[in-house]
Coordinates of C-alpha atoms in Angstrom, one line a residue:
M1 CA -15.5 5.0 -36.0
K2 CA -18.1 2.3 -36.4
G3 CA -20.6 1.2 -34.5
Q4 CA -24.2 -0.3 -34.2
A5 CA -26.9 1.2 -32.3
S6 CA -28.8 -2.1 -31.2
G7 CA -25.2 -2.8 -29.6
Y8 CA -25.1 -0.2 -27.1
W9 CA -26.7 -0.4 -23.8
R10 CA -27.2 -4.4 -23.9
S11 CA -27.9 -6.1 -20.4
S12 CA -24.4 -5.7 -19.2
A13 CA -25.3 -5.0 -15.5
V14 CA -22.2 -5.0 -13.2
K15 CA -21.9 -4.5 -9.4
F16 CA -21.6 -0.9 -8.4
R17 CA -18.4 0.7 -8.3
I18 CA -16.6 3.6 -9.5
P19 CA -15.5 3.4 -13.2
T20 CA -11.9 3.4 -12.6
A21 CA -8.7 0.9 -12.1
Q22 CA -8.9 1.8 -8.1
N23 CA -12.0 1.8 -6.4
L24 CA -11.4 4.8 -4.2
V25 CA -14.1 7.1 -2.6
P26 CA -13.8 10.5 -3.0
I27 CA -14.2 12.5 0.5
R28 CA -14.9 15.9 0.7
L29 CA -14.5 17.7 4.5
D30 CA -16.0 20.9 4.9
I31 CA -16.3 21.6 8.9
E32 CA -17.2 24.4 11.0
L33 CA -17.1 24.3 14.6
D34 CA -19.2 26.2 17.0
D35 CA -16.2 28.7 17.9
G36 CA -15.6 29.6 14.3
H37 CA -13.0 27.5 13.3
K38 CA -13.2 26.1 9.7
F39 CA -11.6 23.0 8.0
K40 CA -11.6 22.1 4.4
D41 CA -10.3 19.2 2.5
T42 CA -10.5 16.7 -0.3
F43 CA -8.8 13.1 -0.8
T44 CA -9.7 9.8 -1.5
W45 CA -10.3 6.7 0.8
N46 CA -9.9 3.0 0.1
P47 CA -13.2 1.4 1.1
S48 CA -11.5 -1.9 1.8
D49 CA -9.5 -0.2 4.4
P50 CA -10.5 -0.9 8.3
D51 CA -12.8 1.6 9.9
S52 CA -10.0 1.8 12.8
E53 CA -7.7 3.5 10.2
I54 CA -10.4 6.5 10.1
V55 CA -9.8 7.7 13.9
V56 CA -6.2 7.3 13.4
F57 CA -6.0 9.5 10.4
A58 CA -8.2 12.1 11.9
K59 CA -6.1 12.2 15.1
R60 CA -3.0 12.4 12.6
T61 CA -4.6 15.2 10.6
V62 CA -5.2 17.4 13.6
K63 CA -1.9 17.0 14.9
D64 CA -0.1 17.6 11.8
L65 CA -2.2 20.3 11.0
K66 CA -2.3 22.0 14.4
L67 CA -6.2 22.2 14.6
P68 CA -8.3 22.4 17.8
P69 CA -8.8 18.8 19.1
A70 CA -12.4 19.1 18.8
F71 CA -12.0 18.4 14.8
V72 CA -11.0 14.8 15.4
T73 CA -14.4 13.8 16.2
H74 CA -16.0 15.9 13.5
I75 CA -13.3 14.5 10.8
A76 CA -13.9 10.9 11.6
S77 CA -17.7 11.1 11.7
S78 CA -17.6 12.8 8.0
I79 CA -15.6 10.2 6.6
Q80 CA -17.6 7.3 8.2
S81 CA -20.8 8.9 7.0
Q82 CA -19.3 9.2 3.4
L83 CA -18.1 5.5 3.4
A84 CA -21.3 4.5 4.8
E85 CA -23.2 6.2 1.8
F86 CA -20.7 4.4 -0.8
R87 CA -21.3 1.1 1.0
S88 CA -24.9 1.4 0.8
F89 CA -24.7 1.0 -3.2
E90 CA -22.1 -1.8 -3.0
G91 CA -23.8 -5.0 -4.3
Q92 CA -26.3 -3.0 -6.5
D93 CA -26.7 -3.7 -10.4
M94 CA -25.1 -0.6 -12.3
Y95 CA -25.4 -0.6 -16.4
A96 CA -21.9 -0.5 -17.9
G97 CA -22.2 0.3 -21.6
E98 CA -20.7 2.4 -24.4
K99 CA -21.4 5.7 -22.6
I100 CA -19.2 8.6 -22.5
V101 CA -20.2 11.6 -20.1
P102 CA -18.4 15.0 -19.9
I103 CA -16.3 16.0 -17.1
K104 CA -15.7 19.5 -16.4
L105 CA -13.2 21.3 -14.4
D106 CA -13.5 24.2 -12.4
L107 CA -10.5 24.6 -10.0
R108 CA -9.4 27.7 -8.1
V109 CA -6.3 27.9 -6.1
N110 CA -5.3 31.2 -4.6
N111 CA -5.7 33.6 -7.5
I112 CA -5.2 31.1 -10.3
L113 CA -8.5 29.7 -12.3
I114 CA -8.2 27.0 -14.6
K115 CA -11.5 25.2 -16.4
D116 CA -11.6 22.7 -19.0
Q117 CA -14.3 20.0 -20.2
F118 CA -13.7 16.6 -21.7
L119 CA -15.3 13.3 -22.5
W120 CA -14.9 10.2 -20.4
D121 CA -15.6 6.5 -21.2
M122 CA -17.7 5.2 -18.3
N123 CA -17.0 1.7 -19.5
N124 CA -13.4 2.0 -19.1
F125 CA -13.0 0.3 -15.7
E126 CA -9.0 0.3 -16.1
S127 CA -9.1 4.4 -16.2
D128 CA -6.9 6.4 -14.0
P129 CA -7.4 9.7 -13.2
E130 CA -4.5 10.4 -11.4
E131 CA -2.5 9.4 -14.4
F132 CA -4.6 11.3 -16.6
A133 CA -4.0 14.5 -14.3
K134 CA -0.4 13.9 -14.7
T135 CA -0.5 13.6 -18.3
F136 CA -2.9 16.6 -18.6
C137 CA -0.3 18.7 -17.1
K138 CA 2.5 17.5 -19.0
D139 CA 0.6 17.8 -22.4
L140 CA 0.0 21.6 -21.4
G141 CA 3.5 22.1 -21.5
I142 CA 4.1 22.5 -17.6
Q143 CA 7.6 22.5 -16.8
D144 CA 6.8 22.2 -13.0
P145 CA 4.8 18.9 -12.6
E146 CA 3.0 20.4 -9.3
V147 CA 1.5 23.2 -11.2
A148 CA -1.1 22.8 -13.7
V149 CA -1.7 26.1 -15.2
S150 CA -1.5 26.5 -18.9
S151 CA -3.6 26.6 -22.0
Y152 CA -3.8 25.2 -25.6
S153 CA -5.3 28.2 -26.7
G154 CA -2.2 30.8 -26.0
L155 CA -4.1 32.6 -23.2
C156 CA -1.2 31.4 -20.9
T157 CA 2.3 31.4 -22.6
S158 CA 5.3 30.2 -21.2
E159 CA 6.2 34.0 -20.4
Y160 CA 3.0 34.4 -18.6
L161 CA 3.2 31.5 -16.7
V162 CA 6.7 32.7 -15.2
S163 CA 5.3 35.8 -14.5
I164 CA 2.4 34.3 -12.5
L165 CA 5.2 32.2 -10.7
S166 CA 7.1 35.2 -9.8
F167 CA 4.3 36.9 -8.4
Y168 CA 2.7 33.8 -6.6
P169 CA 6.1 31.7 -5.6
K170 CA 3.9 29.6 -3.2
L171 CA 1.9 28.3 -6.1
K172 CA 4.9 26.1 -6.7
N173 CA 3.8 24.0 -3.5
V174 CA 0.5 23.7 -4.6
L175 CA -0.8 20.4 -6.0
F176 CA -3.0 20.9 -9.1
Q177 CA -2.7 17.3 -9.9
P178 CA -4.8 15.9 -7.0
A179 CA -7.3 18.5 -7.4
I180 CA -7.9 17.6 -10.9
A181 CA -8.0 13.8 -10.3
F182 CA -10.2 14.4 -7.3
S183 CA -12.3 16.5 -9.5
I184 CA -12.8 13.6 -12.1
R185 CA -13.3 10.7 -9.5
E186 CA -16.1 12.8 -7.7
Q187 CA -17.9 13.4 -10.8
L188 CA -17.6 9.9 -12.0
Y189 CA -19.1 8.8 -8.5
E190 CA -22.1 10.6 -9.1
T191 CA -22.7 9.1 -12.2
A192 CA -22.0 5.7 -11.0
I193 CA -24.8 6.4 -8.3
Q194 CA -26.9 7.8 -11.2
S195 CA -26.4 4.4 -13.1
V196 CA -27.7 2.4 -10.3
A197 CA -30.9 4.6 -10.1
S198 CA -31.3 4.1 -13.8
A199 CA -30.9 0.3 -13.4
R200 CA -33.3 0.2 -10.5
E201 CA -35.7 2.0 -12.4
S202 CA -35.5 -0.1 -15.6
R203 CA -36.1 -3.3 -13.3
I204 CA -39.3 -1.8 -12.1
S205 CA -40.4 -0.9 -15.4
K206 CA -40.1 -3.9 -17.2
K207 CA -42.3 -5.8 -14.4
G208 CA -40.6 -9.3 -15.1
R209 CA -40.1 -8.9 -18.6
R210 CA -37.0 -11.2 -19.9
G211 CA -34.8 -11.0 -22.8
T212 CA -34.7 -7.5 -23.8
D213 CA -32.2 -4.8 -24.1
H214 CA -31.8 -2.4 -21.5
T215 CA -32.8 1.1 -22.6
P216 CA -31.2 3.7 -20.0
T217 CA -33.1 6.1 -18.7
R218 CA -31.8 9.8 -19.2
V219 CA -30.1 10.7 -16.2
S220 CA -29.6 14.5 -15.7
G221 CA -28.7 14.6 -19.5
V222 CA -25.1 13.2 -18.7
A223 CA -25.1 10.0 -20.6
L224 CA -24.0 10.4 -24.5
D225 CA -24.3 7.8 -27.1
L226 CA -21.4 7.4 -29.0
V227 CA -23.2 6.8 -32.4
K228 CA -25.5 9.7 -31.8
L229 CA -22.2 11.9 -31.1
F230 CA -20.0 10.9 -33.7
G231 CA -22.1 9.0 -36.2
H232 CA -21.6 5.5 -37.8
K233 CA -18.4 6.9 -39.9
S234 CA -17.6 10.2 -39.1
S235 CA -14.3 11.1 -37.3
V236 CA -13.8 11.6 -33.5
V237 CA -11.9 14.5 -34.2
R238 CA -13.4 17.4 -33.2
K239 CA -14.9 20.3 -35.2
R240 CA -13.4 23.5 -35.5
K241 CA -16.5 25.1 -34.1
E242 CA -15.9 23.2 -31.4
W243 CA -12.5 23.9 -30.2
D244 CA -13.5 27.0 -28.1
I245 CA -15.7 24.7 -26.0
Y246 CA -13.1 21.8 -25.5
E247 CA -9.9 23.5 -24.4
P248 CA -8.6 24.5 -21.1
I249 CA -8.2 28.0 -20.3
V250 CA -6.5 29.8 -17.4
D251 CA -7.4 33.2 -15.7
L252 CA -5.4 35.2 -13.4
L253 CA -7.7 36.9 -10.8
S254 CA -7.3 39.9 -9.0
N255 CA -7.7 40.2 -5.1
E256 CA -10.9 41.9 -5.4
E257 CA -12.1 39.1 -8.0
V258 CA -11.1 36.2 -5.4
D259 CA -12.8 38.1 -2.3
A260 CA -16.1 38.6 -4.5
L261 CA -15.7 34.6 -5.5
E262 CA -15.0 33.6 -2.2
A263 CA -18.1 35.5 -0.9
R264 CA -20.3 34.3 -3.5
E265 CA -19.3 30.7 -2.6
E266 CA -19.8 31.3 1.0
R267 CA -23.2 32.4 -0.2
N268 CA -24.1 29.4 -2.0
A269 CA -22.8 27.0 0.9
R270 CA -25.4 28.4 3.3

């Protein structure tokens, strides 16, 4: 892999958007009513859709899931608030360059926990998290495309997976793929916002200077220089000592472990 450090992060400002083919907003709902009813969900929303669709969606969700009617207002309000935040960044500059960021997966569905991390090119505006999630599951040898549970390292053999599904048949109805895609989109959104902040700080610090290359502010330590990471001539194949870091793992939690994990998540959410 070849490259020149001076070629990285030249002034390549683009208008804010999530660096994927579809500019979708990750929406996360976490609502609790005064009577104790709770509702959590995650999905993506097209910011180009008319806002009138929001209330229609909220009403349909409440009806389909048989939720208390009071949730309609709360769901619609939460979606509108998150869309407003996204739109507040539209039109602002963010710097695109040869930058890669680490994406970490830490997902739990029922008693199954899956973890992984990999690198993502922030300069690829044609990337597709949904297609990646689909390929991710396929590459792990999952027969049922709706269940993304396996491991390169052999921690989850096909026999082990079969045993898991035999004890937890409802897992066949759980979509890990959307959860993986959403997690990727949420992290890319976060990094895009940080890129806007970095671009703003750079403009302020330059004080009107012109014709200079943009040197990005280090934002939360997530931006990685490709040359520093791989060198000018080194291979992009990971070193053996890094294999344990970049490999998916799966864990089957006991009911007691799930209860403890949920209690910890509840405490952290307060």
